[in-house]
Coordinates of C-alpha atoms in Angstrom, one line a residue:
Chain A
M1 CA 0.0 0.0 0.0
S2 CA 2.5 2.6 1.2
H3 CA 5.4 3.5 -1.1
P4 CA 8.8 3.0 0.2
L5 CA 10.1 6.5 1.0
P6 CA 13.1 7.6 -1.1
R7 CA 16.5 7.2 0.7
T8 CA 18.3 9.7 -1.4
L9 CA 17.2 13.3 -2.2
S10 CA 17.4 14.6 -5.7
W11 CA 18.4 18.1 -4.5
D12 CA 21.0 16.8 -2.0
W13 CA 24.5 18.3 -2.0
H14 CA 25.7 15.5 0.3
P15 CA 26.4 12.2 -1.4
G16 CA 24.8 10.2 1.5
A17 CA 21.5 8.4 2.0
I18 CA 18.8 8.6 4.7
P19 CA 19.1 5.6 7.0
E20 CA 16.4 3.0 6.7
N21 CA 15.2 3.6 10.2
V22 CA 14.4 7.2 9.6
V23 CA 10.7 7.3 9.0
Y24 CA 9.4 10.5 7.5
D25 CA 6.1 11.5 6.1
Q26 CA 6.1 12.0 2.3
T27 CA 5.0 15.6 2.8
A28 CA 8.0 16.4 5.0
Y29 CA 10.9 18.3 3.5
L30 CA 14.4 17.0 4.2
E31 CA 17.0 19.4 2.9
T32 CA 20.0 17.0 3.1
S33 CA 20.9 13.5 4.1
Y34 CA 23.9 15.1 5.9
S35 CA 21.6 15.7 8.9
F36 CA 21.7 11.9 9.5
L37 CA 25.4 11.4 9.3
L38 CA 25.6 10.9 13.1
C39 CA 22.4 8.9 13.4
R40 CA 23.6 5.4 14.5
S41 CA 20.5 4.3 16.3
Q42 CA 19.6 0.6 16.1
A43 CA 15.9 1.3 16.9
A44 CA 13.3 0.3 14.3
A45 CA 12.1 3.8 13.9
A46 CA 15.0 5.8 15.3
V47 CA 13.9 9.2 13.9
Q48 CA 10.2 9.9 13.0
I49 CA 9.3 13.0 11.1
G50 CA 5.7 14.1 10.8
R51 CA 3.5 15.6 8.1
G52 CA 4.6 18.9 6.6
T53 CA 7.7 19.2 8.8
S54 CA 10.8 20.8 7.3
I55 CA 14.3 19.8 8.4
Y56 CA 16.7 22.4 7.0
L57 CA 20.4 22.6 6.5
G58 CA 22.5 22.3 9.6
V59 CA 20.1 20.1 11.6
M60 CA 22.1 17.2 13.0
F61 CA 20.5 14.1 14.4
D62 CA 23.3 12.8 16.7
V63 CA 21.4 9.8 17.8
G64 CA 23.1 7.0 19.8
P65 CA 22.3 3.2 19.4
R66 CA 19.2 3.3 21.6
G67 CA 18.1 6.8 20.9
N68 CA 14.7 7.7 19.6
V69 CA 13.7 11.1 18.2
R70 CA 10.1 11.9 17.3
V71 CA 9.3 15.2 15.5
G72 CA 5.6 16.0 15.1
D73 CA 3.6 17.6 12.2
Y74 CA 4.2 21.1 10.7
C75 CA 7.5 21.6 12.6
L76 CA 10.3 23.8 11.4
L77 CA 13.8 22.8 12.4
N78 CA 16.6 24.9 11.1
G79 CA 20.2 24.2 12.3
A80 CA 19.4 22.4 15.5
R81 CA 21.8 19.8 17.0
I82 CA 19.8 16.9 18.5
I83 CA 21.9 14.8 20.8
C84 CA 19.8 11.8 21.8
D85 CA 20.7 8.6 23.6
S86 CA 17.2 8.0 25.1
E87 CA 14.2 9.9 23.8
I88 CA 13.5 13.3 22.4
T89 CA 10.0 14.2 21.5
I90 CA 9.0 17.3 19.6
G91 CA 5.3 18.0 19.3
D92 CA 3.3 19.5 16.4
Y93 CA 3.8 23.1 15.2
C94 CA 7.2 23.5 16.9
L95 CA 9.6 26.1 15.6
I96 CA 13.3 25.5 16.5
S97 CA 15.8 27.9 15.2
W98 CA 19.6 28.1 14.5
N99 CA 22.2 26.6 16.6
V100 CA 19.8 25.2 19.2
V101 CA 21.2 22.2 21.1
L102 CA 18.7 19.7 22.4
M103 CA 20.7 17.2 24.5
D104 CA 19.3 14.4 26.6
T105 CA 22.7 13.2 27.8
Y106 CA 26.1 14.7 28.6
R107 CA 27.8 11.7 26.9
M108 CA 30.3 11.5 29.7
P109 CA 30.2 10.5 33.3
V110 CA 29.6 13.4 35.7
D111 CA 32.1 11.9 38.1
A112 CA 35.6 13.0 37.3
L113 CA 37.2 9.7 38.1
K114 CA 34.8 7.7 35.9
R115 CA 35.3 10.3 33.2
R116 CA 39.0 9.6 33.2
G117 CA 38.3 6.0 32.6
E118 CA 36.1 6.8 29.7
L119 CA 38.6 9.3 28.2
E120 CA 41.3 6.6 28.5
S121 CA 39.3 4.1 26.5
L122 CA 38.2 6.7 23.9
P123 CA 41.4 6.8 21.8
S124 CA 41.3 3.1 21.1
R125 CA 37.9 3.3 19.5
E126 CA 37.2 3.6 15.8
P127 CA 35.7 6.1 15.2
R128 CA 36.7 8.0 18.3
R129 CA 33.4 8.9 19.6
A130 CA 32.0 9.4 23.1
S131 CA 30.0 6.4 24.3
S132 CA 26.3 6.4 24.4
E133 CA 26.1 4.3 27.5
F134 CA 25.8 7.0 30.1
P135 CA 22.5 7.9 31.8
A136 CA 20.2 10.0 29.6
K137 CA 17.0 11.7 30.6
P138 CA 14.4 12.2 27.9
I139 CA 13.5 15.6 26.6
C140 CA 9.9 16.5 25.8
I141 CA 9.1 19.6 23.7
E142 CA 5.3 19.8 23.7
R143 CA 3.2 21.1 20.8
N144 CA 3.4 24.7 19.5
V145 CA 6.7 25.5 21.3
W146 CA 9.0 28.1 19.8
I147 CA 12.7 27.9 20.6
G148 CA 14.9 30.9 19.7
F149 CA 18.5 31.1 18.4
D150 CA 21.4 29.5 20.2
C151 CA 19.4 28.0 23.0
C152 CA 20.4 24.9 24.9
V153 CA 17.9 22.5 26.4
L154 CA 19.5 20.2 29.0
P155 CA 18.7 16.6 29.8
G156 CA 15.4 15.8 31.4
V157 CA 13.7 19.0 30.5
T158 CA 10.0 19.2 29.5
I159 CA 8.8 22.4 27.7
G160 CA 5.1 22.8 28.0
E161 CA 2.6 23.4 25.2
G162 CA 2.6 26.8 23.6
S163 CA 5.7 28.2 25.4
I164 CA 8.4 30.3 23.9
V165 CA 12.1 30.1 24.8
G166 CA 13.9 33.4 24.1
A167 CA 17.2 33.5 22.1
R168 CA 20.4 32.3 23.8
S169 CA 18.5 30.8 26.7
V170 CA 19.7 27.8 28.5
V171 CA 16.8 25.7 29.7
A172 CA 17.8 23.7 32.8
E173 CA 14.4 23.2 34.4
D174 CA 10.9 22.4 33.1
V175 CA 8.9 25.1 31.5
P176 CA 5.2 25.2 32.3
P177 CA 2.7 25.5 29.4
F178 CA 2.0 28.9 27.8
T179 CA 5.0 30.6 29.3
V180 CA 7.7 32.8 27.8
V181 CA 11.1 32.0 29.3
A182 CA 14.4 33.7 28.7
G183 CA 17.9 34.0 30.1
N184 CA 20.7 31.8 31.1
P185 CA 19.5 29.9 33.1
A186 CA 16.0 30.5 31.7
R187 CA 13.4 32.1 33.9
A188 CA 9.7 32.8 33.2
I189 CA 9.2 36.4 32.1
R190 CA 5.6 36.3 30.8
H191 CA 2.5 34.2 30.7
L192 CA 0.6 33.6 27.4
E193 CA -3.2 33.1 27.2
P194 CA -3.9 29.6 26.2
S195 CA -6.9 30.8 24.3
E196 CA -4.6 32.7 22.0
S197 CA -3.6 29.4 20.5
A198 CA -7.1 27.9 20.4
G199 CA -7.6 29.0 16.8
A200 CA -4.5 27.2 15.6
H201 CA -5.5 24.8 13.0
A202 CA -3.4 23.0 10.4
P203 CA -4.3 24.6 7.2
T204 CA -5.5 22.2 4.6
I205 CA -2.6 21.8 2.3
Q206 CA -2.9 19.9 -1.0
Q207 CA -0.6 17.0 -0.7
S208 CA 2.4 17.8 -2.8
N209 CA 5.9 16.6 -3.2
D210 CA 7.1 20.0 -4.3
S211 CA 9.6 21.2 -1.7
T212 CA 9.3 24.8 -2.6
I213 CA 6.3 25.7 -0.5
Chain B
M1 CA 61.9 -19.0 23.5
S2 CA 64.5 -16.4 23.7
T3 CA 63.7 -13.4 25.9
K4 CA 66.3 -11.4 24.1
P5 CA 64.6 -8.9 21.8
D6 CA 65.4 -9.4 18.2
P7 CA 65.9 -6.1 16.6
Q8 CA 64.7 -7.6 13.2
N9 CA 61.4 -8.6 14.7
E10 CA 60.8 -5.7 16.9
P11 CA 57.5 -4.1 16.1
K12 CA 57.9 -0.8 14.3
P13 CA 55.8 2.0 15.7
S14 CA 52.6 2.0 13.7
P15 CA 51.5 5.3 12.2
R16 CA 48.6 5.3 14.7
I17 CA 51.1 5.8 17.5
A18 CA 52.3 9.2 16.4
G19 CA 49.9 12.1 16.7
R20 CA 48.5 13.2 13.4
W21 CA 46.3 15.7 11.6
T22 CA 43.9 13.8 9.4
D23 CA 43.6 16.7 6.8
G24 CA 47.1 17.8 6.1
D25 CA 50.6 18.4 7.3
L26 CA 51.1 20.0 10.6
P27 CA 52.6 23.4 10.9
P28 CA 56.2 23.0 12.1
N29 CA 55.6 24.6 15.4
V30 CA 52.8 22.2 16.4
R31 CA 53.6 19.1 18.4
L32 CA 51.1 16.3 18.9
G33 CA 51.7 13.5 21.5
P34 CA 51.4 9.8 20.6
N35 CA 48.0 8.6 19.5
T36 CA 46.6 12.1 19.4
V37 CA 44.3 12.7 16.5
L38 CA 43.2 16.1 15.1
T39 CA 40.5 16.4 12.4
A40 CA 39.0 19.3 10.4
H41 CA 40.6 20.8 7.3
Y42 CA 40.1 24.3 8.7
A43 CA 41.9 23.5 12.0
F44 CA 44.9 25.7 11.1
K45 CA 43.2 28.3 8.8
R46 CA 43.8 31.0 11.4
F47 CA 46.9 29.6 13.0
F48 CA 49.5 32.5 12.7
S49 CA 51.8 31.8 15.6
R50 CA 55.5 32.1 15.0
E51 CA 56.5 30.9 18.5
N52 CA 58.3 27.7 18.9
D53 CA 55.9 25.0 20.2
A54 CA 53.0 27.3 19.6
L55 CA 50.6 24.4 20.0
V56 CA 51.5 21.4 22.0
I57 CA 49.0 18.6 22.7
G58 CA 49.7 15.6 24.9
A59 CA 49.1 12.0 24.2
H60 CA 45.8 10.2 23.4
A61 CA 43.9 13.4 22.8
T62 CA 41.0 13.7 20.3
M63 CA 40.5 17.1 18.7
D64 CA 37.4 16.7 16.5
G65 CA 36.7 19.7 14.4
V66 CA 38.6 22.1 16.6
H67 CA 39.6 25.5 15.2
F68 CA 42.9 26.8 16.4
A69 CA 42.9 30.6 15.8
V70 CA 46.3 31.4 17.3
G71 CA 47.9 34.8 17.0
E72 CA 51.5 35.5 16.0
K73 CA 52.9 35.5 19.5
A74 CA 50.4 33.2 21.1
R75 CA 50.8 29.7 22.6
V76 CA 48.3 26.9 23.4
S77 CA 49.1 23.8 25.4
I78 CA 46.7 20.9 26.0
G79 CA 47.3 17.9 28.2
D80 CA 46.7 14.2 27.7
Y81 CA 43.4 12.4 27.1
C82 CA 41.5 15.6 26.2
Y83 CA 38.4 15.3 24.1
F84 CA 37.2 18.4 22.2
T85 CA 34.4 18.5 19.6
N86 CA 34.0 21.5 17.4
A87 CA 35.5 23.9 19.9
L88 CA 36.9 27.2 18.9
L89 CA 40.2 28.3 20.6
L90 CA 41.0 32.0 20.1
C91 CA 44.4 32.7 21.5
E92 CA 46.5 35.9 21.3
L93 CA 48.6 35.2 24.4
E94 CA 48.3 31.9 26.2
I95 CA 45.7 29.2 26.7
R96 CA 46.8 26.4 29.0
I97 CA 44.6 23.3 29.3
G98 CA 45.2 20.3 31.6
S99 CA 44.6 16.7 31.1
Y100 CA 41.2 14.8 30.9
V101 CA 39.4 18.0 29.8
V102 CA 36.2 17.6 27.7
I103 CA 35.0 20.6 25.7
G104 CA 31.6 20.3 23.9
W105 CA 30.1 21.4 20.7
N106 CA 30.5 25.1 19.7
A107 CA 32.2 26.0 22.9
T108 CA 34.6 29.0 22.7
V109 CA 37.7 29.8 24.7
A110 CA 39.3 33.2 24.2
D111 CA 42.1 35.0 26.0
T112 CA 41.4 38.4 24.6
D113 CA 38.5 40.6 23.6
F114 CA 40.3 41.4 20.3
H115 CA 39.3 45.1 20.3
P116 CA 39.8 47.9 22.7
I117 CA 37.0 49.2 25.0
A118 CA 37.5 53.0 24.6
P119 CA 35.3 54.3 21.7
A120 CA 38.0 56.4 20.0
E121 CA 40.5 53.5 20.2
R122 CA 37.8 51.2 18.7
I123 CA 37.5 53.6 15.7
A124 CA 41.2 53.5 15.3
D125 CA 41.1 49.7 15.5
A126 CA 38.3 49.4 13.0
I127 CA 40.3 51.5 10.5
A128 CA 43.5 49.6 11.2
C129 CA 41.6 46.3 10.6
S130 CA 40.0 47.5 7.4
P131 CA 41.3 46.9 3.9
L132 CA 42.4 50.6 3.9
G133 CA 44.3 50.3 7.1
K134 CA 47.5 48.8 5.6
G135 CA 50.4 49.2 8.0
R136 CA 48.5 51.2 10.6
P137 CA 49.3 49.9 14.1
R138 CA 46.4 48.5 16.1
P139 CA 45.9 49.9 19.6
D140 CA 47.0 47.7 22.5
I141 CA 44.4 45.2 23.5
V142 CA 44.1 43.5 26.8
R143 CA 45.1 39.8 26.8
K144 CA 45.1 37.6 29.8
P145 CA 45.9 33.9 29.8
V146 CA 43.2 31.3 30.3
M147 CA 44.0 28.3 32.5
I148 CA 41.8 25.2 32.5
E149 CA 42.9 22.6 35.0
D150 CA 42.5 18.8 34.9
D151 CA 39.2 17.0 34.7
V152 CA 37.2 20.1 33.7
W153 CA 34.0 19.5 31.7
I154 CA 32.8 22.4 29.4
G155 CA 29.4 22.0 27.8
P156 CA 28.1 22.9 24.4
N157 CA 27.8 26.6 23.5
A158 CA 29.7 27.6 26.6
T159 CA 32.2 30.5 26.4
I160 CA 35.3 31.0 28.5
L161 CA 36.6 34.6 28.5
K162 CA 40.1 36.0 29.1
G163 CA 41.9 35.8 32.4
V164 CA 39.8 33.0 33.7
R165 CA 41.2 30.0 35.7
I166 CA 38.9 27.0 35.9
G167 CA 39.7 24.8 38.9
S168 CA 40.2 21.0 38.5
G169 CA 37.0 19.0 38.1
A170 CA 34.7 22.0 37.5
F171 CA 31.6 21.4 35.5
I172 CA 30.7 24.2 33.1
E173 CA 27.1 23.8 32.0
A174 CA 25.9 24.2 28.5
G175 CA 25.7 27.8 27.3
A176 CA 27.5 29.2 30.4
L177 CA 29.5 32.4 29.8
V178 CA 32.4 32.3 32.2
T179 CA 33.9 35.7 33.0
R180 CA 35.5 34.9 36.4
D181 CA 37.5 32.2 38.0
V182 CA 35.7 29.0 38.8
P183 CA 36.7 27.1 42.0
S184 CA 37.7 23.4 41.8
R185 CA 34.7 21.0 41.4
A186 CA 32.1 23.8 41.2
R187 CA 29.1 23.5 38.9
V188 CA 28.4 26.7 37.1
I189 CA 25.6 27.9 34.8
G190 CA 24.3 31.1 33.3
N191 CA 25.4 34.4 31.8
P192 CA 27.4 35.5 33.6
A193 CA 28.2 32.0 35.0
Q194 CA 27.3 31.5 38.7
V195 CA 28.2 28.7 41.0
I196 CA 25.1 26.6 41.6
G197 CA 26.6 23.7 43.3
Q198 CA 29.4 21.1 43.6
V199 CA 30.1 18.2 41.4
P200 CA 29.2 15.1 43.5

């Protein structure tokens, strides 16, 4: 019934392919397979990308062997680095801008002595890459969240529905729904009326494979 | 079996043992310890130092996508078993980094502000730096060495500014902007970075 999705992109500058366990809706736009260069998850559906979502240049899915990333519908990701060893969920209608780092793990033991052990074993690995075996805490970005330039979202954080994270913020704690946070570390600076988003509907878009929307 | 080593059969050091830059020949004043690997074709695009041993990296270090922007009279030293990914080191005087240091994505370490603070001097500097400023001397700019001790962890997008000493085992959270010394084993976050606890 369903067509197998293409694993290479006709407009791609990078000579790579999209891994088989990246499941994307046929209405999603993927700018380049380079975004999946660091995706080494063994999960059946390691990265899921929803309807009408755009993944632009510079987005990197740095997903460890057990990592799982889900991106909802009508999301816009532009230059984010997604470091995932457990689970990162991004809801529908999320806007995530340049140089944002979403990390569910530090990829190193917090304890200095254990970190030494890890660093000593690193040079004998091929490729030399930090292990994905360290505790990771899932990140959840709920629907309709907007994350500004250069933000970092630290392990274990949930950002509630409809919230906004100002540019260059570092989100170390959960953000309640419909809240504007900003700063480093991020603090609530304003509340948004949930009703303001009540009228948000996905526009009916004629299904099209044309990427130039 | 003879215990006497036979020089004919002695293993030759494999190329892996020596430190190497994967994308070209090292500048003559760069020294890499055994088994240290450095990637990124742009690693030395802004490496202008004329000092001897301008960049010295210890053994077993991994420098993945690191950009060494090192001025004419500047020196950088890095210890053993360090692991840096896509870090940017901006050095006009001295950056000294210990062993077992981890630096995350897009982190920046700078030992100078690059430009003067006084407005008039900044105009002079802008002219001197412009294509029309050939030969004009640039005003004096503050430089202060940065010291990062052993076992320090620096998160993604963090920035370390001039004159800072980071004590051993400190944990610099993602996105922190470090403008002052950090005590040993402290955990810091924020802009400007504040101590919020200790590493367990």
